[in-house]
Amino acid sequence: MRWIVLSCLGLLLSACASAPQSSNTSQPAVLASVTKDSPVALYSGRYFVNFAAALNQHGETALRGRLDLQKSLDYLEQQYQLSLNTQQREGLASTYSAIIDSTLAALFNSREQQWKYIASEQSSEPIMVSYYRLVTKQGYAYYRFTWFEGAIVDMFNLNSGVGAQDTFDLVVDMDSYQRQHPQQRLERLGDFFNYMRQANYTQLMFAYNDLPKPLKFHDMVLSGIMQAYTDNPQMVLPAPFVIYMQKQQPIHPRFFAYYYNQQQYQLAEACLRVLPKSVLADVRMQMELAELYRAKGEQAQAEALLVEGILNFPDESFAYLGLLDSSITAGEYQQAELVLKVLYDRFALAFSRSDFVAFKAGRDFVKSQQYQRYQNYID
């Protein structure tokens, strides 16, 4: 195959990062893996737990330390069944290195991050995957890291469906489209991602409407539209996207917010159910499913999920907070009082009157005897 043109790559990478470049952009994009662990240690649960701890302590530096450019190239050659000469491999190295830089800039755009290891599984020899939950002030996401011979070769956001390899796929598709339509220019795709980064959603929609049809429904573009919609649910979505959603009803976690806001709860649940079982079993995802059941009017099923989350993950506050919200909304004030006391004793989380009165159900709760007893308890 003819290799990817650098002008096409530059067009994408000038805009696809969702945050400004990090302060250490002078580092090489991909560092040689510093690990010397044996294969058994590399594939152990303890290894992946320790890596989560390193991410929490050292962030981007810890992740770069597990990247290896040459192994990434070997992995891509295997995945795409390529046979590259030296010049093509050098071109691929430059391309993928830039993609990794862009991916890391977007991944570490928040200074306050909390990583937690969820599970791991062997994909195929010698490929392993590990799942992590990332929580920031803006929200949460689950990531799948692909390991090839002890090095990370792809970072994939399971919620948005975007990873380093997917960015590479878009570059390939752009190059293919350009070769088939040499008179067509793709600057509007660059504009689309630039407006995405700037949160300029009005201009983003204009750019989307100007995209060639084959690229309008590319996974990376759809993820961009859904990120814009998640940030601003009141925005007017472009007609081609709305028609696509109505006709195709695509199932992917990236579309969860759309279906949820449209009260298409069965489709919203289906979008979550395609996540790996180990991710679905995580307490943060159980909290999300419980909220979905509450929206469907299935209060008992929602509370059962939250109680299960508390039993399985007693040292994390997510399910307790979900049960607190559910209890107050349902008028179960005695249960809410109990959960509030547990949150205070176990997690040092205290809630004032102002924390509740912002919500309709909370305004009634603060008038109750149970709330007064809670206030006396923490004073």
Coordinates of N, CA and C in Angstrom, one line a residue, residues 42-237:
L42 N 4.9 -9.5 34.4 CA 4.3 -8.5 33.5 C 2.8 -8.8 33.4
Y43 N 2.4 -10.0 33.4 CA 1.0 -10.4 33.2 C 0.3 -10.7 34.6
S44 N 0.9 -10.3 35.7 CA 0.2 -10.6 36.9 C -0.7 -9.4 37.3
G45 N -1.7 -9.7 38.2 CA -2.6 -8.7 38.6 C -1.8 -7.6 39.4
R46 N -0.9 -8.0 40.2 CA -0.1 -7.1 41.0 C 0.7 -6.1 40.1
Y47 N 1.1 -6.6 39.0 CA 1.8 -5.7 38.0 C 0.9 -4.6 37.6
F48 N -0.3 -4.9 37.2 CA -1.3 -3.9 36.7 C -1.7 -3.0 37.8
V49 N -1.9 -3.5 39.0 CA -2.2 -2.7 40.2 C -1.1 -1.6 40.4
N50 N 0.1 -2.1 40.4 CA 1.3 -1.2 40.6 C 1.3 -0.2 39.5
F51 N 0.9 -0.5 38.3 CA 1.0 0.5 37.2 C -0.1 1.5 37.5
A52 N -1.2 1.2 38.0 CA -2.2 2.2 38.3 C -1.7 3.1 39.4
A53 N -1.0 2.6 40.4 CA -0.4 3.4 41.4 C 0.6 4.4 40.8
A54 N 1.4 3.9 39.8 CA 2.4 4.7 39.1 C 1.7 5.9 38.3
L55 N 0.6 5.5 37.7 CA -0.2 6.6 37.0 C -0.7 7.7 37.9
N56 N -1.1 7.2 39.1 CA -1.6 8.2 40.1 C -0.5 9.1 40.6
Q57 N 0.7 8.5 40.7 CA 1.8 9.3 41.3 C 2.6 10.1 40.3
H58 N 2.8 9.5 39.1 CA 3.6 10.1 38.1 C 3.0 10.5 36.8
G59 N 1.7 10.1 36.6 CA 0.9 10.5 35.5 C 1.5 10.2 34.1
E60 N 1.7 11.1 33.3 CA 2.2 10.9 31.9 C 3.5 10.3 31.9
T61 N 4.4 10.7 32.8 CA 5.7 10.1 32.8 C 5.7 8.6 33.0
A62 N 4.8 8.1 33.9 CA 4.7 6.7 34.1 C 4.2 5.9 32.8
L63 N 3.3 6.6 32.1 CA 2.7 5.9 30.9 C 3.8 5.9 29.8
R64 N 4.5 7.0 29.6 CA 5.6 7.1 28.6 C 6.6 6.0 28.9
G65 N 6.9 5.7 30.2 CA 7.9 4.7 30.5 C 7.5 3.3 30.1
R66 N 6.2 3.1 29.8 CA 5.7 1.8 29.3 C 5.5 1.7 27.8
L67 N 5.8 2.8 27.1 CA 5.7 2.8 25.7 C 7.0 2.4 25.0
D68 N 6.9 1.7 23.9 CA 8.0 1.3 23.1 C 7.7 1.5 21.7
L69 N 8.3 2.4 21.0 CA 8.0 2.7 19.6 C 8.1 1.5 18.7
Q70 N 9.2 0.8 18.8 CA 9.5 -0.3 17.9 C 8.5 -1.4 18.1
K71 N 8.1 -1.7 19.3 CA 7.1 -2.7 19.6 C 5.7 -2.2 19.1
S72 N 5.5 -0.9 19.2 CA 4.2 -0.4 18.6 C 4.2 -0.6 17.1
L73 N 5.3 -0.4 16.4 CA 5.4 -0.6 15.0 C 5.1 -2.1 14.7
D74 N 5.8 -3.0 15.4 CA 5.6 -4.4 15.2 C 4.1 -4.8 15.4
Y75 N 3.4 -4.2 16.4 CA 2.0 -4.5 16.6 C 1.2 -4.0 15.5
L76 N 1.4 -2.8 15.0 CA 0.7 -2.3 13.8 C 0.9 -3.1 12.6
E77 N 2.1 -3.5 12.3 CA 2.4 -4.4 11.2 C 1.6 -5.7 11.3
Q78 N 1.5 -6.2 12.5 CA 0.7 -7.4 12.7 C -0.8 -7.2 12.5
Q79 N -1.3 -6.1 13.1 CA -2.7 -5.8 13.0 C -3.2 -5.6 11.6
Y80 N -2.4 -4.8 10.8 CA -2.8 -4.5 9.5 C -2.2 -5.4 8.4
Q81 N -1.5 -6.4 8.9 CA -0.8 -7.4 8.0 C 0.0 -6.6 6.9
L82 N 0.9 -5.8 7.4 CA 1.8 -5.0 6.6 C 3.1 -5.6 6.4
S83 N 3.8 -5.3 5.3 CA 5.2 -5.7 5.1 C 5.9 -4.5 4.6
L84 N 6.6 -3.8 5.6 CA 7.1 -2.5 5.3 C 8.6 -2.5 5.1
N85 N 9.1 -1.7 4.1 CA 10.5 -1.6 4.0 C 11.0 -0.5 5.0
T86 N 12.3 -0.3 5.0 CA 12.9 0.6 6.0 C 12.3 2.0 5.9
Q87 N 12.1 2.6 4.7 CA 11.6 3.9 4.5 C 10.1 4.0 5.0
Q88 N 9.3 3.0 4.7 CA 8.0 3.0 5.1 C 7.9 2.9 6.6
R89 N 8.7 2.1 7.2 CA 8.7 1.9 8.7 C 9.1 3.2 9.4
E90 N 10.0 3.9 8.8 CA 10.4 5.2 9.3 C 9.2 6.2 9.3
G91 N 8.5 6.2 8.1 CA 7.3 7.0 8.0 C 6.3 6.7 9.0
L92 N 6.1 5.4 9.2 CA 5.1 4.9 10.2 C 5.5 5.3 11.6
A93 N 6.8 5.3 11.9 CA 7.3 5.7 13.2 C 7.0 7.1 13.5
S94 N 7.2 8.0 12.5 CA 6.9 9.4 12.6 C 5.4 9.7 12.8
T95 N 4.6 8.9 12.0 CA 3.2 9.1 12.1 C 2.7 8.7 13.5
Y96 N 3.0 7.5 13.9 CA 2.5 6.9 15.2 C 3.0 7.7 16.4
S97 N 4.2 8.1 16.3 CA 4.8 8.9 17.4 C 4.0 10.2 17.6
A98 N 3.6 10.9 16.5 CA 2.8 12.1 16.6 C 1.4 11.8 17.2
I99 N 0.9 10.6 16.7 CA -0.5 10.2 17.2 C -0.4 10.0 18.8
I100 N 0.6 9.3 19.2 CA 0.8 9.1 20.6 C 0.9 10.4 21.4
D101 N 1.7 11.3 20.9 CA 1.7 12.6 21.5 C 0.4 13.3 21.7
S102 N -0.4 13.2 20.6 CA -1.7 13.8 20.6 C -2.6 13.1 21.6
T103 N -2.6 11.8 21.6 CA -3.4 11.0 22.5 C -3.0 11.3 24.0
L104 N -1.8 11.4 24.3 CA -1.3 11.7 25.7 C -1.8 13.1 26.1
A105 N -1.7 14.1 25.2 CA -2.1 15.4 25.5 C -3.6 15.5 25.9
A106 N -4.4 14.7 25.2 CA -5.8 14.6 25.5 C -6.1 13.9 26.8
L107 N -5.3 12.8 27.0 CA -5.5 11.9 28.2 C -5.2 12.6 29.5
F108 N -4.1 13.4 29.5 CA -3.6 14.0 30.7 C -3.9 15.5 30.8
N109 N -5.1 15.9 30.2 CA -5.4 17.3 30.2 C -6.0 17.8 31.6
S110 N -6.3 16.8 32.5 CA -6.8 17.2 33.8 C -5.7 16.8 34.8
R111 N -5.4 17.8 35.7 CA -4.3 17.6 36.7 C -4.8 16.7 37.8
E112 N -6.1 16.7 38.1 CA -6.6 15.9 39.2 C -7.2 14.6 38.6
Q113 N -6.5 13.5 38.7 CA -6.9 12.3 38.1 C -6.8 11.1 39.1
Q114 N -7.7 10.2 39.0 CA -7.6 9.0 39.9 C -7.8 7.8 39.0
W115 N -6.7 7.0 38.9 CA -6.7 5.7 38.1 C -7.0 4.5 39.1
K116 N -7.8 3.6 38.6 CA -8.0 2.4 39.3 C -8.0 1.2 38.4
Y117 N -7.2 0.2 38.7 CA -7.1 -1.0 37.9 C -8.4 -1.8 38.1
I118 N -9.0 -2.3 37.0 CA -10.3 -3.1 37.0 C -10.0 -4.6 36.8
A119 N -9.4 -4.9 35.7 CA -9.2 -6.3 35.3 C -8.3 -6.4 34.1
S120 N -7.9 -7.6 33.8 CA -7.0 -7.8 32.6 C -7.4 -9.2 32.0
E121 N -7.0 -9.4 30.8 CA -7.3 -10.6 30.1 C -6.3 -10.8 28.9
Q122 N -6.0 -12.0 28.6 CA -5.2 -12.2 27.4 C -6.0 -12.2 26.1
S123 N -5.6 -11.3 25.2 CA -6.3 -11.2 23.9 C -5.9 -12.3 23.0
S124 N -4.6 -12.3 22.8 CA -4.0 -13.4 22.0 C -2.5 -13.3 22.2
E125 N -1.8 -14.4 22.2 CA -0.4 -14.5 22.4 C 0.4 -13.6 21.4
P126 N 1.3 -12.7 21.8 CA 1.6 -12.3 23.2 C 0.9 -11.0 23.6
I127 N -0.4 -10.8 23.3 CA -1.1 -9.6 23.5 C -1.9 -9.7 24.8
M128 N -1.8 -8.7 25.7 CA -2.6 -8.6 26.9 C -3.4 -7.3 26.8
V129 N -4.6 -7.3 27.5 CA -5.3 -6.0 27.6 C -5.6 -5.8 29.1
S130 N -5.5 -4.6 29.6 CA -5.9 -4.3 31.0 C -6.9 -3.1 30.9
Y131 N -7.8 -3.2 31.9 CA -8.9 -2.1 32.0 C -8.7 -1.3 33.2
Y132 N -8.8 0.0 33.0 CA -8.7 1.0 34.1 C -9.8 2.0 34.1
R133 N -10.2 2.4 35.3 CA -11.2 3.5 35.5 C -10.4 4.8 35.7
L134 N -10.7 5.8 35.0 CA -10.1 7.1 35.2 C -11.2 8.1 35.6
V135 N -11.1 8.7 36.8 CA -12.0 9.7 37.3 C -11.4 11.0 37.4
T136 N -12.0 12.1 36.9 CA -11.5 13.4 37.0 C -12.7 14.3 37.5
K137 N -12.4 15.6 37.6 CA -13.5 16.5 38.0 C -14.6 16.6 36.9
Q138 N -14.2 16.4 35.7 CA -15.2 16.4 34.6 C -16.0 15.2 34.4
G139 N -15.6 14.1 35.0 CA -16.4 12.9 34.9 C -15.5 11.6 35.0
Y140 N -15.9 10.6 34.3 CA -15.1 9.3 34.4 C -15.1 8.7 33.0
A141 N -14.2 7.8 32.8 CA -14.1 7.0 31.6 C -13.3 5.7 31.9
Y142 N -13.6 4.7 31.1 CA -12.8 3.4 31.2 C -11.9 3.3 30.0
Y143 N -10.7 2.9 30.3 CA -9.6 2.7 29.3 C -9.2 1.3 29.2
R144 N -8.9 0.9 28.0 CA -8.3 -0.4 27.7 C -6.9 -0.1 27.2
F145 N -5.9 -0.6 27.9 CA -4.5 -0.6 27.5 C -4.1 -1.9 26.8
T146 N -3.6 -1.8 25.6 CA -3.1 -3.1 24.9 C -1.6 -3.2 25.1
W147 N -1.2 -4.4 25.6 CA 0.2 -4.6 25.9 C 0.7 -5.6 24.9
F148 N 1.9 -5.3 24.3 CA 2.5 -6.2 23.4 C 3.9 -6.4 23.8
E149 N 4.2 -7.7 24.2 CA 5.5 -8.0 24.7 C 6.0 -7.1 25.8
G150 N 5.1 -6.8 26.8 CA 5.4 -6.0 27.9 C 5.3 -4.5 27.7
A151 N 5.0 -4.0 26.5 CA 4.9 -2.6 26.3 C 3.5 -2.2 25.9
I152 N 3.1 -1.0 26.2 CA 1.7 -0.5 25.8 C 1.8 0.0 24.4
V153 N 0.9 -0.5 23.6 CA 0.9 -0.2 22.1 C -0.4 0.5 21.7
D154 N -1.4 0.6 22.6 CA -2.6 1.3 22.3 C -3.3 1.7 23.6
M155 N -3.9 2.9 23.6 CA -4.7 3.4 24.7 C -6.1 3.7 24.2
F156 N -7.1 3.0 24.6 CA -8.4 3.1 24.0 C -9.5 3.5 25.1
N157 N -10.2 4.6 24.8 CA -11.2 5.1 25.7 C -12.5 4.3 25.4
L158 N -12.9 3.4 26.3 CA -14.1 2.5 26.0 C -15.4 3.3 25.9
N159 N -15.5 4.4 26.6 CA -16.7 5.2 26.5 C -16.9 6.0 25.2
S160 N -15.8 6.6 24.8 CA -15.9 7.4 23.5 C -15.6 6.6 22.3
G161 N -14.8 5.5 22.5 CA -14.4 4.7 21.4 C -13.3 5.3 20.6
V162 N -12.4 5.9 21.3 CA -11.2 6.6 20.6 C -9.9 6.1 21.3
G163 N -9.0 5.8 20.4 CA -7.7 5.4 20.9 C -6.6 5.7 19.9
A164 N -5.4 5.4 20.2 CA -4.3 5.7 19.3 C -4.5 5.0 17.9
Q165 N -4.8 3.7 18.0 CA -5.0 3.0 16.7 C -6.2 3.5 15.9
D166 N -7.3 4.0 16.6 CA -8.4 4.6 15.9 C -8.0 5.9 15.2
T167 N -7.2 6.7 15.8 CA -6.7 7.9 15.2 C -5.9 7.5 13.9
F168 N -5.1 6.5 14.1 CA -4.3 6.0 12.9 C -5.3 5.5 11.8
D169 N -6.4 4.8 12.2 CA -7.4 4.4 11.2 C -7.9 5.6 10.4
L170 N -8.2 6.7 11.2 CA -8.8 7.9 10.5 C -7.8 8.5 9.5
V171 N -6.5 8.5 9.9 CA -5.5 9.0 9.0 C -5.5 8.2 7.7
V172 N -5.5 6.8 7.9 CA -5.5 5.9 6.7 C -6.8 6.2 5.9
D173 N -7.9 6.3 6.5 CA -9.2 6.6 5.7 C -9.1 7.9 5.0
M174 N -8.5 8.9 5.7 CA -8.4 10.2 5.0 C -7.5 10.1 3.8
D175 N -6.4 9.4 3.9 CA -5.5 9.3 2.8 C -6.2 8.5 1.7
S176 N -6.9 7.5 2.0 CA -7.6 6.7 1.0 C -8.7 7.6 0.3
Y177 N -9.4 8.4 1.0 CA -10.4 9.2 0.4 C -9.7 10.3 -0.5
Q178 N -8.6 10.8 0.0 CA -7.9 11.8 -0.8 C -7.4 11.3 -2.1
R179 N -6.9 10.0 -2.1 CA -6.4 9.4 -3.4 C -7.6 9.1 -4.3
Q180 N -8.8 8.8 -3.8 CA -9.9 8.5 -4.7 C -10.6 9.8 -5.1
H181 N -10.4 10.9 -4.4 CA -11.0 12.2 -4.7 C -9.9 13.3 -4.6
P182 N -9.0 13.3 -5.6 CA -7.9 14.2 -5.5 C -8.2 15.7 -5.5
Q183 N -9.4 16.0 -6.0 CA -9.8 17.4 -6.1 C -10.5 17.9 -4.8
Q184 N -10.9 16.9 -4.0 CA -11.5 17.3 -2.7 C -10.4 17.6 -1.7
R185 N -10.7 18.6 -0.9 CA -9.8 19.0 0.2 C -10.5 18.7 1.6
L186 N -9.6 18.4 2.5 CA -10.1 18.0 3.8 C -9.9 18.9 5.0
E187 N -9.7 20.2 4.6 CA -9.5 21.2 5.7 C -10.6 21.3 6.7
R188 N -11.8 21.0 6.2 CA -13.0 21.1 7.1 C -12.9 20.0 8.2
L189 N -12.3 18.9 7.9 CA -12.1 17.9 9.0 C -11.2 18.5 10.1
G190 N -10.1 19.1 9.7 CA -9.2 19.8 10.6 C -10.0 20.9 11.4
D191 N -10.8 21.6 10.7 CA -11.6 22.6 11.4 C -12.5 22.0 12.4
F192 N -13.1 20.9 12.1 CA -14.0 20.2 13.0 C -13.4 19.9 14.3
F193 N -12.1 19.3 14.2 CA -11.5 18.9 15.5 C -10.9 20.2 16.2
N194 N -10.6 21.2 15.4 CA -10.2 22.4 16.1 C -11.3 23.1 16.9
Y195 N -12.5 23.1 16.3 CA -13.6 23.7 17.0 C -14.0 22.8 18.2
M196 N -13.8 21.5 18.0 CA -14.1 20.6 19.1 C -13.1 20.9 20.3
R197 N -11.9 21.1 20.0 CA -10.9 21.5 21.1 C -11.3 22.8 21.7
Q198 N -11.8 23.8 20.9 CA -12.1 25.1 21.4 C -13.5 25.2 22.1
A199 N -14.3 24.1 22.0 CA -15.7 24.0 22.5 C -16.5 25.1 21.7
N200 N -16.2 25.3 20.5 CA -17.0 26.2 19.6 C -18.0 25.4 18.9
Y201 N -19.1 25.0 19.5 CA -20.0 24.0 19.0 C -20.8 24.5 17.8
T202 N -21.1 25.8 17.7 CA -21.8 26.3 16.6 C -21.0 26.1 15.3
Q203 N -19.7 26.5 15.3 CA -18.8 26.4 14.2 C -18.5 24.9 13.9
L204 N -18.5 24.1 15.0 CA -18.2 22.7 14.8 C -19.3 22.1 13.9
M205 N -20.6 22.4 14.2 CA -21.7 21.9 13.4 C -21.7 22.3 12.0
F206 N -21.3 23.5 11.7 CA -21.1 24.0 10.3 C -20.0 23.2 9.6
A207 N -18.9 22.9 10.3 CA -17.8 22.1 9.7 C -18.3 20.7 9.5
Y208 N -19.0 20.2 10.4 CA -19.5 18.8 10.2 C -20.4 18.7 9.0
N209 N -21.3 19.6 8.8 CA -22.1 19.6 7.6 C -21.4 19.7 6.3
D210 N -20.2 20.3 6.3 CA -19.3 20.4 5.1 C -18.4 19.2 4.9
L211 N -18.4 18.2 5.8 CA -17.6 17.0 5.6 C -18.1 16.1 4.5
P212 N -17.2 15.5 3.8 CA -17.6 14.5 2.8 C -18.4 13.4 3.5
K213 N -19.4 12.9 2.9 CA -20.4 11.9 3.5 C -19.6 10.7 4.1
P214 N -18.6 10.1 3.5 CA -18.0 8.9 4.1 C -17.3 9.3 5.4
L215 N -16.9 10.5 5.6 CA -16.3 10.9 6.9 C -17.2 11.4 7.9
K216 N -18.5 11.7 7.6 CA -19.4 12.2 8.5 C -19.7 11.2 9.6
F217 N -19.6 9.9 9.2 CA -20.0 8.9 10.2 C -18.8 8.0 10.6
H218 N -17.6 8.6 10.4 CA -16.5 7.9 10.9 C -16.5 7.9 12.5
D219 N -16.0 6.8 13.1 CA -16.1 6.7 14.6 C -15.5 7.9 15.3
M220 N -14.3 8.4 14.8 CA -13.7 9.6 15.4 C -14.6 10.8 15.4
V221 N -15.2 11.0 14.2 CA -16.1 12.2 14.0 C -17.4 12.0 14.9
L222 N -18.0 10.8 14.9 CA -19.1 10.6 15.7 C -18.8 10.8 17.2
S223 N -17.6 10.4 17.6 CA -17.2 10.6 19.0 C -17.1 12.1 19.3
G224 N -16.6 12.9 18.3 CA -16.5 14.3 18.5 C -17.9 14.9 18.7
I225 N -18.8 14.5 17.9 CA -20.2 15.0 18.0 C -20.8 14.7 19.3
M226 N -20.6 13.5 19.8 CA -21.2 13.1 21.1 C -20.5 13.8 22.2
Q227 N -19.2 14.1 22.1 CA -18.5 14.8 23.2 C -19.1 16.2 23.3
A228 N -19.3 16.8 22.1 CA -20.0 18.2 22.1 C -21.3 18.1 22.7
Y229 N -22.1 17.1 22.4 CA -23.5 17.0 22.9 C -23.5 16.7 24.4
T230 N -22.5 15.9 24.9 CA -22.4 15.6 26.3 C -22.1 16.9 27.1
D231 N -21.2 17.8 26.5 CA -20.9 19.0 27.1 C -22.0 20.0 27.1
N232 N -22.9 19.9 26.0 CA -23.9 20.9 25.9 C -25.2 20.2 25.3
P233 N -26.0 19.5 26.2 CA -27.1 18.8 25.7 C -28.2 19.6 25.0
Q234 N -28.1 20.9 25.2 CA -29.2 21.8 24.6 C -28.8 22.1 23.1
M235 N -27.6 21.7 22.7 CA -27.2 22.1 21.3 C -28.1 21.5 20.3
V236 N -28.3 22.1 19.1 CA -29.0 21.6 18.0 C -28.1 20.7 17.2
L237 N -28.4 19.5 17.2 CA -27.6 18.5 16.4 C -27.8 18.6 14.9

